[in-house]
PDB file of C-alpha atoms in Angstrom:
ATOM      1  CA  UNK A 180     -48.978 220.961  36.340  1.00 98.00           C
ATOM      2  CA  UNK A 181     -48.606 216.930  36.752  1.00 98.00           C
ATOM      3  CA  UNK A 182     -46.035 215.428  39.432  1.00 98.00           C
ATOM      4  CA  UNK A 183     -44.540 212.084  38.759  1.00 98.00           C
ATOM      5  CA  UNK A 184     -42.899 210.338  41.096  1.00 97.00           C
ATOM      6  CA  UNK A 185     -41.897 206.817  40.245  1.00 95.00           C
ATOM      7  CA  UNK A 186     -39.492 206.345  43.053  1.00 95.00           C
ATOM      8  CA  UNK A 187     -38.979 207.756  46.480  1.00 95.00           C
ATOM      9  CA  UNK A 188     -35.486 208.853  45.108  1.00 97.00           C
ATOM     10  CA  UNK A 189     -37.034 210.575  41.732  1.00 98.00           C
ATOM     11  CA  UNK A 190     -39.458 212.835  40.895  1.00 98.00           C
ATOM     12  CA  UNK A 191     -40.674 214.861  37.993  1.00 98.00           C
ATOM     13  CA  UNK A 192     -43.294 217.905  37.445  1.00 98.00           C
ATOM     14  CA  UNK A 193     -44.337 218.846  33.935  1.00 98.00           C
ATOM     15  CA  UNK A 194     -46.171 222.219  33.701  1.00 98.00           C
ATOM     16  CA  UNK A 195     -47.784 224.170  30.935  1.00 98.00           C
ATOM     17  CA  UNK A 196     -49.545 227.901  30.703  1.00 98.00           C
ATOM     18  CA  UNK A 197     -51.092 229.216  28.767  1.00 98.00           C
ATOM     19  CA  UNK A 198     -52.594 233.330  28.705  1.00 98.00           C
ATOM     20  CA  UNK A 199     -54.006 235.550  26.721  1.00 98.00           C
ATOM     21  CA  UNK A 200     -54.293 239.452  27.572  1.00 96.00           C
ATOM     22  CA  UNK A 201     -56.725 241.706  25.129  1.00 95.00           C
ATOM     23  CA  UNK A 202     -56.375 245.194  26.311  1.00 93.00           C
ATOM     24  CA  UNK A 203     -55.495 248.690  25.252  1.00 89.00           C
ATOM     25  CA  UNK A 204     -52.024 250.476  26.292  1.00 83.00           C
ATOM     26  CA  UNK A 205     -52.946 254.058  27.860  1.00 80.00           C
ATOM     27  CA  UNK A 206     -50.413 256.589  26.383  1.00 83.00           C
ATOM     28  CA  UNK A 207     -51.022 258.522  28.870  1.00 88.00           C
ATOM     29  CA  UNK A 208     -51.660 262.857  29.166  1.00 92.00           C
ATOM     30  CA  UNK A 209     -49.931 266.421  28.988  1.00 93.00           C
ATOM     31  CA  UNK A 210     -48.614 267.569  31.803  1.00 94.00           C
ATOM     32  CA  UNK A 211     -50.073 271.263  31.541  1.00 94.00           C
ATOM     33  CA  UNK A 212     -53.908 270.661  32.318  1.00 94.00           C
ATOM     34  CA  UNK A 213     -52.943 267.891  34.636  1.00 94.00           C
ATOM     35  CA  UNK A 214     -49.957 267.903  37.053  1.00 94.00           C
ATOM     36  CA  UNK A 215     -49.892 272.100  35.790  1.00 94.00           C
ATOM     37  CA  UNK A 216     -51.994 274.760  34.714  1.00 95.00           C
ATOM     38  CA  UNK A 217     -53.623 274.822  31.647  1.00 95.00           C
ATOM     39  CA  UNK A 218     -55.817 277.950  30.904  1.00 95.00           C
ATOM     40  CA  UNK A 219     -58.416 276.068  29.743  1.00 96.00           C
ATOM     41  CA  UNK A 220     -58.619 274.321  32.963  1.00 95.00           C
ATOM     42  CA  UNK A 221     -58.028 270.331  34.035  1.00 95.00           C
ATOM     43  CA  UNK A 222     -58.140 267.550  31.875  1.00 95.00           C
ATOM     44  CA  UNK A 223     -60.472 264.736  32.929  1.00 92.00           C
ATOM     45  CA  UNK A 224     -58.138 261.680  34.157  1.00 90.00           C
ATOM     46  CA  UNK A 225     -60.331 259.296  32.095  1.00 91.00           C
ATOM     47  CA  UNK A 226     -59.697 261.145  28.254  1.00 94.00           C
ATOM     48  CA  UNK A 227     -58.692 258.970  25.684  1.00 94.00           C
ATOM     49  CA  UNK A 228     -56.049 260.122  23.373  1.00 95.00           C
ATOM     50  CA  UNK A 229     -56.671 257.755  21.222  1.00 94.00           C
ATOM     51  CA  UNK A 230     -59.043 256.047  18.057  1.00 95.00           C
ATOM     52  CA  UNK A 231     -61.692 253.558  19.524  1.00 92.00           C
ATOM     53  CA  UNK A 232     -61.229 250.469  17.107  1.00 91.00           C
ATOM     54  CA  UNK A 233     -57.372 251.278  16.280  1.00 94.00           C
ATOM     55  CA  UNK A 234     -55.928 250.957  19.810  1.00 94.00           C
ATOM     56  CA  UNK A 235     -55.241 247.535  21.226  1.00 94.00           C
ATOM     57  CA  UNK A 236     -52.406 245.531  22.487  1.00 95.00           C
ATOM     58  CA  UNK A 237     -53.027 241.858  22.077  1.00 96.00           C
ATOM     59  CA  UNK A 238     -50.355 239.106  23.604  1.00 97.00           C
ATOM     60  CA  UNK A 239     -50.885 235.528  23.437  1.00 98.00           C
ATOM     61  CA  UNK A 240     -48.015 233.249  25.277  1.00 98.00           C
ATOM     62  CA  UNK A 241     -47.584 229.639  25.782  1.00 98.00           C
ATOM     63  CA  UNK A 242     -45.390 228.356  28.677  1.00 98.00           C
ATOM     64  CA  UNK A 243     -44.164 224.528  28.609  1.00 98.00           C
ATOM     65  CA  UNK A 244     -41.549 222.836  31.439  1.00 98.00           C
ATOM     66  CA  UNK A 245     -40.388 219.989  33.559  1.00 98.00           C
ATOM     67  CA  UNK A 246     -38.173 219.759  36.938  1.00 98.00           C
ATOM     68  CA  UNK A 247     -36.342 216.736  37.327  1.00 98.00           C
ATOM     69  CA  UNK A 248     -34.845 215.419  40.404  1.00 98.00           C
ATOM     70  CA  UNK A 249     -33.274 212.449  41.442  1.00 98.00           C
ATOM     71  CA  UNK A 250     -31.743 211.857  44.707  1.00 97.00           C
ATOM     72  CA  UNK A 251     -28.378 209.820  43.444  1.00 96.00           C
ATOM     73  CA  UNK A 252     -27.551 209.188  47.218  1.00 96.00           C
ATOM     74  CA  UNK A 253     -27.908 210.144  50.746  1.00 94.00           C
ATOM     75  CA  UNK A 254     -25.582 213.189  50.063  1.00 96.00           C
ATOM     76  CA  UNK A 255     -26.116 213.525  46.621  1.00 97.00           C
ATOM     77  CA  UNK A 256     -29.504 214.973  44.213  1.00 98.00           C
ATOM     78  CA  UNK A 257     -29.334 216.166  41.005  1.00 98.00           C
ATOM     79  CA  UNK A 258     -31.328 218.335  39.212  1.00 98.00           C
ATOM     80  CA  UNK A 259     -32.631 219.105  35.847  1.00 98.00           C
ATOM     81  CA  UNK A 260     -35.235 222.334  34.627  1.00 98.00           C
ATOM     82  CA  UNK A 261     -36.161 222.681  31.050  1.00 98.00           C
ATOM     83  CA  UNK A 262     -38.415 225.828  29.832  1.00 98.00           C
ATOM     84  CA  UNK A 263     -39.788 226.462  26.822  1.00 98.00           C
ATOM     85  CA  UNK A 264     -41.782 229.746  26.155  1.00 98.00           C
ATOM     86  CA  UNK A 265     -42.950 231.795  22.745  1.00 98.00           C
ATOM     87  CA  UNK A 266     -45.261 234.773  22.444  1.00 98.00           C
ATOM     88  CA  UNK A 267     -46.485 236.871  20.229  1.00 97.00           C
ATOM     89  CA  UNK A 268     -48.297 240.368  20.192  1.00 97.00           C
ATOM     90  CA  UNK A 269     -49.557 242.695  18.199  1.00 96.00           C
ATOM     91  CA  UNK A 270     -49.777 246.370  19.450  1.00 95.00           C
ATOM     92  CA  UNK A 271     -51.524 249.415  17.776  1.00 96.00           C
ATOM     93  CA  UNK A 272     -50.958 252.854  19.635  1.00 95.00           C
ATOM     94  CA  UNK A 273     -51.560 256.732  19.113  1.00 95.00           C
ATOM     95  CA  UNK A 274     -49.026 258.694  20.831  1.00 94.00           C
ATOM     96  CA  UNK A 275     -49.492 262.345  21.611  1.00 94.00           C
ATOM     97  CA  UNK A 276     -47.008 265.388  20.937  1.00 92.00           C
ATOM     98  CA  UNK A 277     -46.955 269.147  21.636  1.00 91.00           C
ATOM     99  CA  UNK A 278     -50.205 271.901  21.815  1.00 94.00           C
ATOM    100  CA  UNK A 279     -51.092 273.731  19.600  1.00 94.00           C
ATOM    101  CA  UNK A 280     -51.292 277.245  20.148  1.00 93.00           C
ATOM    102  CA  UNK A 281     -54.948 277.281  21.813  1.00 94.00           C
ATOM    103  CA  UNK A 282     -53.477 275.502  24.621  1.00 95.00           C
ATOM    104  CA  UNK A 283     -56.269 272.470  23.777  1.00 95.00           C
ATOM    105  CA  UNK A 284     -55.737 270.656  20.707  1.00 96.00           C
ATOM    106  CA  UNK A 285     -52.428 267.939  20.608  1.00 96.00           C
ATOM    107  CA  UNK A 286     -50.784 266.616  17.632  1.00 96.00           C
ATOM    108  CA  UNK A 287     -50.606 262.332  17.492  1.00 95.00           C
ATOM    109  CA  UNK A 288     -48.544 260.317  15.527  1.00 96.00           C
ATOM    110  CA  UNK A 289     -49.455 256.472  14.936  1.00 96.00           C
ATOM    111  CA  UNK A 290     -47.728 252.905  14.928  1.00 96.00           C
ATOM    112  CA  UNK A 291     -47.973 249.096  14.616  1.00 96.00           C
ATOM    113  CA  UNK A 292     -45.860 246.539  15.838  1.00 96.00           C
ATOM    114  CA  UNK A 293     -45.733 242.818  15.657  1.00 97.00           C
ATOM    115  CA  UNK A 294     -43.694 241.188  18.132  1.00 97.00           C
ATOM    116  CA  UNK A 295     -42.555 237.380  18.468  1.00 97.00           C
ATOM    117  CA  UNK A 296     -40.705 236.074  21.148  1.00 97.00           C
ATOM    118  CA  UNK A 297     -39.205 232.779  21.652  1.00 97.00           C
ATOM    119  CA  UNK A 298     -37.042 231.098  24.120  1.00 98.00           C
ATOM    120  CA  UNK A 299     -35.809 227.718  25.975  1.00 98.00           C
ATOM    121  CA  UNK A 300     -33.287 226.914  28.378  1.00 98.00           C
ATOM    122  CA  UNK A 301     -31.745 223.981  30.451  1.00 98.00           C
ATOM    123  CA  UNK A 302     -30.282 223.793  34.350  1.00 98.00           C
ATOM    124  CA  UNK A 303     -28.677 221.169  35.357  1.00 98.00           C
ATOM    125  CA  UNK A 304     -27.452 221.078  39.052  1.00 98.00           C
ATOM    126  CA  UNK A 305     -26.167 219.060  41.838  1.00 98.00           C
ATOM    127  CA  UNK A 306     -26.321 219.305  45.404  1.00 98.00           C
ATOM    128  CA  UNK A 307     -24.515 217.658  47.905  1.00 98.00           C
ATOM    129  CA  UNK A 308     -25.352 218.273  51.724  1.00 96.00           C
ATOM    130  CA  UNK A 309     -22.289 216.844  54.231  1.00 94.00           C
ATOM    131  CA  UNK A 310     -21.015 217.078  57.875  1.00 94.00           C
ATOM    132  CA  UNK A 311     -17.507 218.149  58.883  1.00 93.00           C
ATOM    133  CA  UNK A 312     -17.648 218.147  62.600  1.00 91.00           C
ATOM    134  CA  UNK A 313     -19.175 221.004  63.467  1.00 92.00           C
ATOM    135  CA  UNK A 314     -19.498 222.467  60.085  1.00 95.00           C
ATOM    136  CA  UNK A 315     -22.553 221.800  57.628  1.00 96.00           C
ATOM    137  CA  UNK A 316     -21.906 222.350  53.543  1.00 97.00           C
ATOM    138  CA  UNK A 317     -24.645 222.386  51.115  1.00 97.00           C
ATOM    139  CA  UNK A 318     -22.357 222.766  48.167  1.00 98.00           C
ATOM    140  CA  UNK A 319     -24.110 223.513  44.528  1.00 98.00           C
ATOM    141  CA  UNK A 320     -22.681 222.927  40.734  1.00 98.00           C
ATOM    142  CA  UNK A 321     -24.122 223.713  37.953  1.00 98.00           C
ATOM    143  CA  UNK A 322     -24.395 224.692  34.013  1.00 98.00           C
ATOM    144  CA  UNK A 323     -27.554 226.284  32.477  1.00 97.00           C
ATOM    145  CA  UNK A 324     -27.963 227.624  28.837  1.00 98.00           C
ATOM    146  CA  UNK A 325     -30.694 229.499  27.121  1.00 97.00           C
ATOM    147  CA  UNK A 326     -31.260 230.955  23.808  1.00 97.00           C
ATOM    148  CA  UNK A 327     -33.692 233.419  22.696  1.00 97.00           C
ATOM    149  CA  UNK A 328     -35.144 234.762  19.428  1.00 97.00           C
ATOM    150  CA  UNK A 329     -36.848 238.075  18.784  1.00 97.00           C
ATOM    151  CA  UNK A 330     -38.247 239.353  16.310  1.00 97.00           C
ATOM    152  CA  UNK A 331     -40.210 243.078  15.752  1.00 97.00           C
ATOM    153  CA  UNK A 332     -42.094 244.760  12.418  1.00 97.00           C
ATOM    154  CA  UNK A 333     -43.237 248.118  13.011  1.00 97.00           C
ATOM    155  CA  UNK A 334     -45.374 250.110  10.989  1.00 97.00           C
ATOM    156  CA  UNK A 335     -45.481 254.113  11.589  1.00 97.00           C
ATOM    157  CA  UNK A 336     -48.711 256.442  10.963  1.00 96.00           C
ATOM    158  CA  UNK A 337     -50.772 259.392  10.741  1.00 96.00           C
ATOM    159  CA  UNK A 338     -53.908 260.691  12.603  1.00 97.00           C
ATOM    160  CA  UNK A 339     -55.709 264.365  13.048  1.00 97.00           C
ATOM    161  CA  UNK A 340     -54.740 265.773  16.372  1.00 97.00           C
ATOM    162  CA  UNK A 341     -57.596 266.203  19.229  1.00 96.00           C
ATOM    163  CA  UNK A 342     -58.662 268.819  21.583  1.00 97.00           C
ATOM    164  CA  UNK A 343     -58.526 267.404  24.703  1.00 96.00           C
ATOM    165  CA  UNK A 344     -61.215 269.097  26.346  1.00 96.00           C
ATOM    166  CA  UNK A 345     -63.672 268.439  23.458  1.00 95.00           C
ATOM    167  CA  UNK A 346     -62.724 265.183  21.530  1.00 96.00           C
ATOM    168  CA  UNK A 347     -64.648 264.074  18.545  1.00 96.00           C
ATOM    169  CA  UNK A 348     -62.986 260.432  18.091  1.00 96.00           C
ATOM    170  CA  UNK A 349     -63.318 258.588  14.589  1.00 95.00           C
ATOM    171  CA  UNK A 350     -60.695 260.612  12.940  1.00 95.00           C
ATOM    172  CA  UNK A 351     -58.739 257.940  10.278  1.00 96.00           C
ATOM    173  CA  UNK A 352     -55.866 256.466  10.915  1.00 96.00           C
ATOM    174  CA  UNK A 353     -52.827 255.613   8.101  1.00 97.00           C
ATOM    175  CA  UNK A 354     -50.446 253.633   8.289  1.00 96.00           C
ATOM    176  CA  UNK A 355     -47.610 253.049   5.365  1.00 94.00           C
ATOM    177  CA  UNK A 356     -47.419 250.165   3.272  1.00 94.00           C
ATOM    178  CA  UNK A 357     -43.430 248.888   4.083  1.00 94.00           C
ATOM    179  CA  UNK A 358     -42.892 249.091   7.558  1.00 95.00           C
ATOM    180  CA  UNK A 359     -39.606 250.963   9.343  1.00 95.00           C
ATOM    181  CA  UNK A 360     -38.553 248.662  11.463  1.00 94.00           C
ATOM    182  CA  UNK A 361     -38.296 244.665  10.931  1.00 96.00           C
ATOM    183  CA  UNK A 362     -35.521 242.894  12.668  1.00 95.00           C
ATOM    184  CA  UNK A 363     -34.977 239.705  14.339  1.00 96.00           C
ATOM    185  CA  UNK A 364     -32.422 239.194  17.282  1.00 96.00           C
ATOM    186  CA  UNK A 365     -30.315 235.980  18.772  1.00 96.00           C
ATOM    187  CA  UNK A 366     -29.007 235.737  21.985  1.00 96.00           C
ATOM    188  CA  UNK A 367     -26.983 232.501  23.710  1.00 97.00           C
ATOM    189  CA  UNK A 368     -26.036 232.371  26.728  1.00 96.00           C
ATOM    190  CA  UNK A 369     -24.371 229.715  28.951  1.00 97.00           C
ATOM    191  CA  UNK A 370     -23.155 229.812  32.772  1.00 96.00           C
ATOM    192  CA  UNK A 371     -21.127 227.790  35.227  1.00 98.00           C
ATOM    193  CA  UNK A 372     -21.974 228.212  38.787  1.00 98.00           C
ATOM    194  CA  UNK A 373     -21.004 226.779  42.200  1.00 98.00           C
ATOM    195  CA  UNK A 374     -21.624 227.457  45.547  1.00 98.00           C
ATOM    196  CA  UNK A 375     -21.123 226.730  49.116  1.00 98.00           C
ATOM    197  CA  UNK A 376     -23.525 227.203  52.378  1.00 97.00           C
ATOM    198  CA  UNK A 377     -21.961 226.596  55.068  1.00 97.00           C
ATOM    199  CA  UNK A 378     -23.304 226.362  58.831  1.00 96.00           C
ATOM    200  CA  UNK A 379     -21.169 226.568  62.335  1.00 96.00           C
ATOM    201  CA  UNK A 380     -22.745 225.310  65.327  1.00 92.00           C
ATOM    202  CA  UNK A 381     -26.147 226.375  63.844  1.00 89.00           C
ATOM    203  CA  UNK A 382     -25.146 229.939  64.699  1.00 94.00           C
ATOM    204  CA  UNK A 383     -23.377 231.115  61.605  1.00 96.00           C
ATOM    205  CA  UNK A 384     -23.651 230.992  58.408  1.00 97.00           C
ATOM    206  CA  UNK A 385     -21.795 231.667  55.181  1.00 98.00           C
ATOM    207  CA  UNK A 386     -22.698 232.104  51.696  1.00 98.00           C
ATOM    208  CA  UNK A 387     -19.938 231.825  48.994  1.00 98.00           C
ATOM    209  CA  UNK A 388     -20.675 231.137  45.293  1.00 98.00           C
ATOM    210  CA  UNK A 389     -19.381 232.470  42.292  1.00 97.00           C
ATOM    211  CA  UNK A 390     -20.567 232.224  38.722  1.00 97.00           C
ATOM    212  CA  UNK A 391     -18.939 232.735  34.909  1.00 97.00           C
ATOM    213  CA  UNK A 392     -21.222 233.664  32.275  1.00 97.00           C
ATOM    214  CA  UNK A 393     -20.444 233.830  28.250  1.00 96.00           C
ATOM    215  CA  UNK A 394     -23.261 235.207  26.329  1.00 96.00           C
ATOM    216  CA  UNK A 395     -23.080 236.336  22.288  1.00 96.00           C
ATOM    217  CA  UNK A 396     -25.894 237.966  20.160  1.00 95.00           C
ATOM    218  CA  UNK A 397     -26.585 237.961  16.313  1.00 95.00           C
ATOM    219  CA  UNK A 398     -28.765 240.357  14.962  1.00 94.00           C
ATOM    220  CA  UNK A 399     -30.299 240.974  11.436  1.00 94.00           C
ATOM    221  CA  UNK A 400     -32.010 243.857   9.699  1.00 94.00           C
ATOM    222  CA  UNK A 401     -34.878 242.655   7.601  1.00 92.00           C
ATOM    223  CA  UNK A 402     -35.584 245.513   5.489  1.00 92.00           C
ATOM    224  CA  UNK A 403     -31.703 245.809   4.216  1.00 91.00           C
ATOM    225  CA  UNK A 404     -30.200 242.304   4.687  1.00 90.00           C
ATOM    226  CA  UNK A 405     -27.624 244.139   7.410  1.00 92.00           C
ATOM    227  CA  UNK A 406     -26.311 241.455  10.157  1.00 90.00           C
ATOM    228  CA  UNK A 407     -24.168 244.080  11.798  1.00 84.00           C
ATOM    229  CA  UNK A 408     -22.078 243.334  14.051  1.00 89.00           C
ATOM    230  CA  UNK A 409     -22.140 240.241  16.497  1.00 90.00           C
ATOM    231  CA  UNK A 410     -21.844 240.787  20.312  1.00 91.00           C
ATOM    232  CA  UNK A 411     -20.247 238.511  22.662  1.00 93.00           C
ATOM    233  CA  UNK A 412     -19.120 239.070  26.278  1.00 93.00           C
ATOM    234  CA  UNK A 413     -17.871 236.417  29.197  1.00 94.00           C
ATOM    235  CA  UNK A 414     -17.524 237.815  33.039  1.00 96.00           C
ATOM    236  CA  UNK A 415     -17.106 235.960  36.403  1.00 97.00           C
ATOM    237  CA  UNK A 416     -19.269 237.193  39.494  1.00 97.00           C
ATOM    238  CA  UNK A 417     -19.655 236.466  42.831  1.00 97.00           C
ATOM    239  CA  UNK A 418     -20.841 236.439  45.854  1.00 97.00           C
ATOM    240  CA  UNK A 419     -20.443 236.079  49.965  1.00 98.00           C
ATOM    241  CA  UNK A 420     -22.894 236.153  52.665  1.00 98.00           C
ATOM    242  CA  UNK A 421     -22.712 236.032  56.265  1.00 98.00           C
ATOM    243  CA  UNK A 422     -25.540 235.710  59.226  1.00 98.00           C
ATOM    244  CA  UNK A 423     -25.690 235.116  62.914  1.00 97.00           C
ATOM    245  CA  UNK A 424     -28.612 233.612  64.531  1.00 96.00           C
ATOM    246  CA  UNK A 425     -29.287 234.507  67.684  1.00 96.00           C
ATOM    247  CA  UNK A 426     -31.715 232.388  69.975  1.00 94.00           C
ATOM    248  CA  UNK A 427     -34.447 235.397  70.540  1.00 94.00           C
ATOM    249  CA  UNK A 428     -34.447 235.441  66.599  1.00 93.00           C
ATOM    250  CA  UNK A 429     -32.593 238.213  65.430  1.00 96.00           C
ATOM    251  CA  UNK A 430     -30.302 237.593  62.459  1.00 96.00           C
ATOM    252  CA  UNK A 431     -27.833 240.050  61.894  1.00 97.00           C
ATOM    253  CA  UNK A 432     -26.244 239.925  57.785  1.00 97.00           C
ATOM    254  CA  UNK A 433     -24.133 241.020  55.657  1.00 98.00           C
ATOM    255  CA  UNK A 434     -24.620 240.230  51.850  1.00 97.00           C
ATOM    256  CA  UNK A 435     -22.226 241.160  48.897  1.00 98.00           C
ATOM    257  CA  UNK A 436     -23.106 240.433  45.193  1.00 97.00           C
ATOM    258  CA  UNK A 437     -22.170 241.032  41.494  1.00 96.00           C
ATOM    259  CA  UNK A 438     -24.601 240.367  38.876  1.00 91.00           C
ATOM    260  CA  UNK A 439     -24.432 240.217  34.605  1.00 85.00           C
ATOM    261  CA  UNK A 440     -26.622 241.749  32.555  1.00 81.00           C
ATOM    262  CA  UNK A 441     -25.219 241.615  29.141  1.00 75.00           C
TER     263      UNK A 441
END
């Protein structure tokens, strides 16, 4: 991260990230010879259900941003966030099904998946902070948008099933050669917000905001050319808060909201 700031009134922090996880996903184990009986007894906690060399889950992400602000007056700042993220993994897992009739050996199934992930959005905001006799506001508009792109190929597999309390690993593992899933999703969404905080006699205060949200998605099937059929959805929410401070430091609340989640 780098801070700029060029002006006592401005300033402006540009941040980037960067990670990398290499790891393997654990599947996980059967309940009977763990959490219940098995008659062949318990199953250690460290057995691995899957194929050393197949199993992995791989993510690589890059993170790039700024926050802007710029105090327009004494009252008066605005603010501006941009984010910009993508990411990409690929993931290779065995997953376990049923016993077999000795109680010991499990049937697995295999897939592959490719995932790519990318994103960016934009806040704006301003803030103005006044006095009305014995009232302080800290009032708050703004607009953000954000779109996002996903896309997932999947692959699906075979493998030999494994006794669990004597594994002999290095069984091969098949995948097919056209994968069954391969789609890509598109999501928008924009929001208009304000908001007022608003302190009496530095004893109470209140919280009222509200927010209206419209939000559409596209997606596309890969393997058949299908867009289906395109989502949209718009909702207001709110919210209200109220404290009291009391001198020995107790604050007392009460806190109502409603949230979107398309």
């Amino acid at each position: 991260a780098l801070a700029w700031q060029p002006t006592d009134a401005t300033r402006l922090t540009v941040f980037a990230a960067y990670q990398k996880n290499d790891t393997t996903y654990v599947y996980g184990l059967p309940a009977a010879g763990t959490v219940q009986p098995n008659p062949n007894g318990r199953i250690d906690r460290d057995r691995f259900t899957g194929e050393p060399g197949f199993n992995e889950f791989v993510s690589e992400s890059y993170t790039l941003g700024y926050l802007l602000s710029h105090r327009v007056s004494d009252n008066w700042t605005f603010r501006q966030n941009g984010l910009y993220f993508t990411a990409d993994a690929d993931y290779a897992d065995i997953f376990v099904g049923g016993y077999s009739a000795d109680q010991r050996t499990v049937t697995r199934g295999a897939y592959a998946r490719q995932d790519d992930n990318h994103s960016w959005s934009l806040d704006n905001q301003l803030e103005g902070v006044f006095d009305l006799g014995r009232v302080r506001h800290t009032v708050l508009f703004g607009v953000d948008y954000n779109e996002q792109s996903f896309a997932r190929e999947q692959y699906s597999g075979t493998v030999a099933p494994l006794d669990l309390y004597a594994p002999v690993y290095g069984s091969p593992v098949v995948l097919g050669n056209a994968p069954i899933t391969d789609y890509e999703s598109d999501n928008r969404q924009i929001g208009f917000y304000a908001q007022d905080h608003i302190k009496v006699d530095d004893r109470w205060v209140i919280l009222l905001g509200g927010r209206y949200d419209r939000f559409d998605n596209e997606q596309r099937d890969r393997l058949t050319g299908d867009r289906g059929t395109p989502y949209d959805d718009n909702v207001f929410t709110g919210r209200a808060g109220l404290v009291y401070l009391f001198d020995n430091g107790w604050a007392p609340y009460l806190s109502y909201s409603q949230s979107f989640e398309p």
